[in-house]
Structure formats: C-alpha cells, structure tokens
C-alpha cells in the first residue's frame, strides 16, 4: 500500500513527535508499505532513514 506521511521540516520539535514517527515507521515496515513523502528534511528524514535501513521503498514528491 502507498502511505503518505506529512511531517515537520524542522528537527526542533518535541521528542514525542520523533517517537510517533518511529512508531509509524514500524507500521510501514511491518506491512511492507511504500512511503510517499514531500521532502527529506527534519522529522521526515528520521522516518526515511529508518525505512532505508529496512529496505522499504519510498517516493519523494516535490514541486518547483
């Protein structure tokens, strides 16, 4: 399944959000889903790194 996740582009967030994104990553890994994301910085980068370590596909979509 394709899963879209929207996150902060900043790393300056409460640690609770990092914990939440880790849980979301665990669910994506468990279900072997594909992440659809809008960027690769901040909190989103934490999720993408976790997925890459588990060979889970992601697709980054940006506009110019």
mmCIF file of C-alpha atoms in Angstrom:
data_model
loop_
_atom_site.group_PDB
_atom_site.id
_atom_site.type_symbol
_atom_site.label_atom_id
_atom_site.label_comp_id
_atom_site.label_asym_id
_atom_site.label_seq_id
_atom_site.Cartn_x
_atom_site.Cartn_y
_atom_site.Cartn_z
ATOM 1 C CA UNK A 1 0.000 0.000 0.000
ATOM 2 C CA UNK A 2 1.159 3.563 -0.621
ATOM 3 C CA UNK A 3 1.193 5.604 2.589
ATOM 4 C CA UNK A 4 1.522 9.399 2.725
ATOM 5 C CA UNK A 5 3.046 10.957 5.842
ATOM 6 C CA UNK A 6 3.340 14.713 6.364
ATOM 7 C CA UNK A 7 5.909 15.888 8.938
ATOM 8 C CA UNK A 8 7.760 18.930 10.176
ATOM 9 C CA UNK A 9 10.694 20.135 8.094
ATOM 10 C CA UNK A 10 12.442 21.022 11.341
ATOM 11 C CA UNK A 11 14.380 18.941 13.832
ATOM 12 C CA UNK A 12 13.444 21.399 16.580
ATOM 13 C CA UNK A 13 10.351 19.536 17.790
ATOM 14 C CA UNK A 14 9.246 17.837 20.973
ATOM 15 C CA UNK A 15 10.756 14.347 21.276
ATOM 16 C CA UNK A 16 7.206 12.971 21.332
ATOM 17 C CA UNK A 17 6.968 13.602 17.580
ATOM 18 C CA UNK A 18 10.164 11.637 16.954
ATOM 19 C CA UNK A 19 8.684 8.758 18.972
ATOM 20 C CA UNK A 20 5.445 8.945 16.941
ATOM 21 C CA UNK A 21 7.313 8.896 13.642
ATOM 22 C CA UNK A 22 9.292 5.880 14.808
ATOM 23 C CA UNK A 23 6.038 4.050 15.542
ATOM 24 C CA UNK A 24 4.689 4.996 12.110
ATOM 25 C CA UNK A 25 7.919 3.655 10.609
ATOM 26 C CA UNK A 26 7.474 0.371 12.451
ATOM 27 C CA UNK A 27 3.974 0.008 10.978
ATOM 28 C CA UNK A 28 5.174 0.786 7.443
ATOM 29 C CA UNK A 29 7.973 -1.772 7.827
ATOM 30 C CA UNK A 30 5.633 -4.404 9.300
ATOM 31 C CA UNK A 31 3.216 -4.043 6.377
ATOM 32 C CA UNK A 32 5.937 -3.614 3.728
ATOM 33 C CA UNK A 33 4.214 -0.427 2.548
ATOM 34 C CA UNK A 34 5.690 2.267 0.305
ATOM 35 C CA UNK A 35 6.091 5.728 1.806
ATOM 36 C CA UNK A 36 5.026 8.749 -0.240
ATOM 37 C CA UNK A 37 6.593 11.891 1.198
ATOM 38 C CA UNK A 38 7.003 15.551 0.328
ATOM 39 C CA UNK A 39 10.560 16.103 1.485
ATOM 40 C CA UNK A 40 13.659 14.736 3.108
ATOM 41 C CA UNK A 41 14.498 17.094 5.974
ATOM 42 C CA UNK A 42 13.574 17.396 9.624
ATOM 43 C CA UNK A 43 11.312 14.785 11.184
ATOM 44 C CA UNK A 44 10.670 13.173 7.793
ATOM 45 C CA UNK A 45 14.363 12.380 7.480
ATOM 46 C CA UNK A 46 14.156 10.295 10.687
ATOM 47 C CA UNK A 47 11.399 8.213 9.097
ATOM 48 C CA UNK A 48 13.165 7.843 5.750
ATOM 49 C CA UNK A 49 16.420 6.751 7.402
ATOM 50 C CA UNK A 50 14.598 4.065 9.395
ATOM 51 C CA UNK A 51 12.821 2.769 6.300
ATOM 52 C CA UNK A 52 16.024 2.719 4.232
ATOM 53 C CA UNK A 53 17.733 0.634 6.932
ATOM 54 C CA UNK A 54 14.944 -1.932 6.433
ATOM 55 C CA UNK A 55 14.934 -1.815 2.609
ATOM 56 C CA UNK A 56 11.481 -0.213 2.446
ATOM 57 C CA UNK A 57 10.724 1.809 -0.680
ATOM 58 C CA UNK A 58 9.892 5.500 -0.565
ATOM 59 C CA UNK A 59 8.951 8.070 -3.148
ATOM 60 C CA UNK A 60 9.704 11.754 -2.575
ATOM 61 C CA UNK A 61 7.455 14.169 -4.474
ATOM 62 C CA UNK A 62 8.315 17.854 -4.675
ATOM 63 C CA UNK A 63 7.246 20.776 -6.806
ATOM 64 C CA UNK A 64 9.320 23.662 -8.099
#
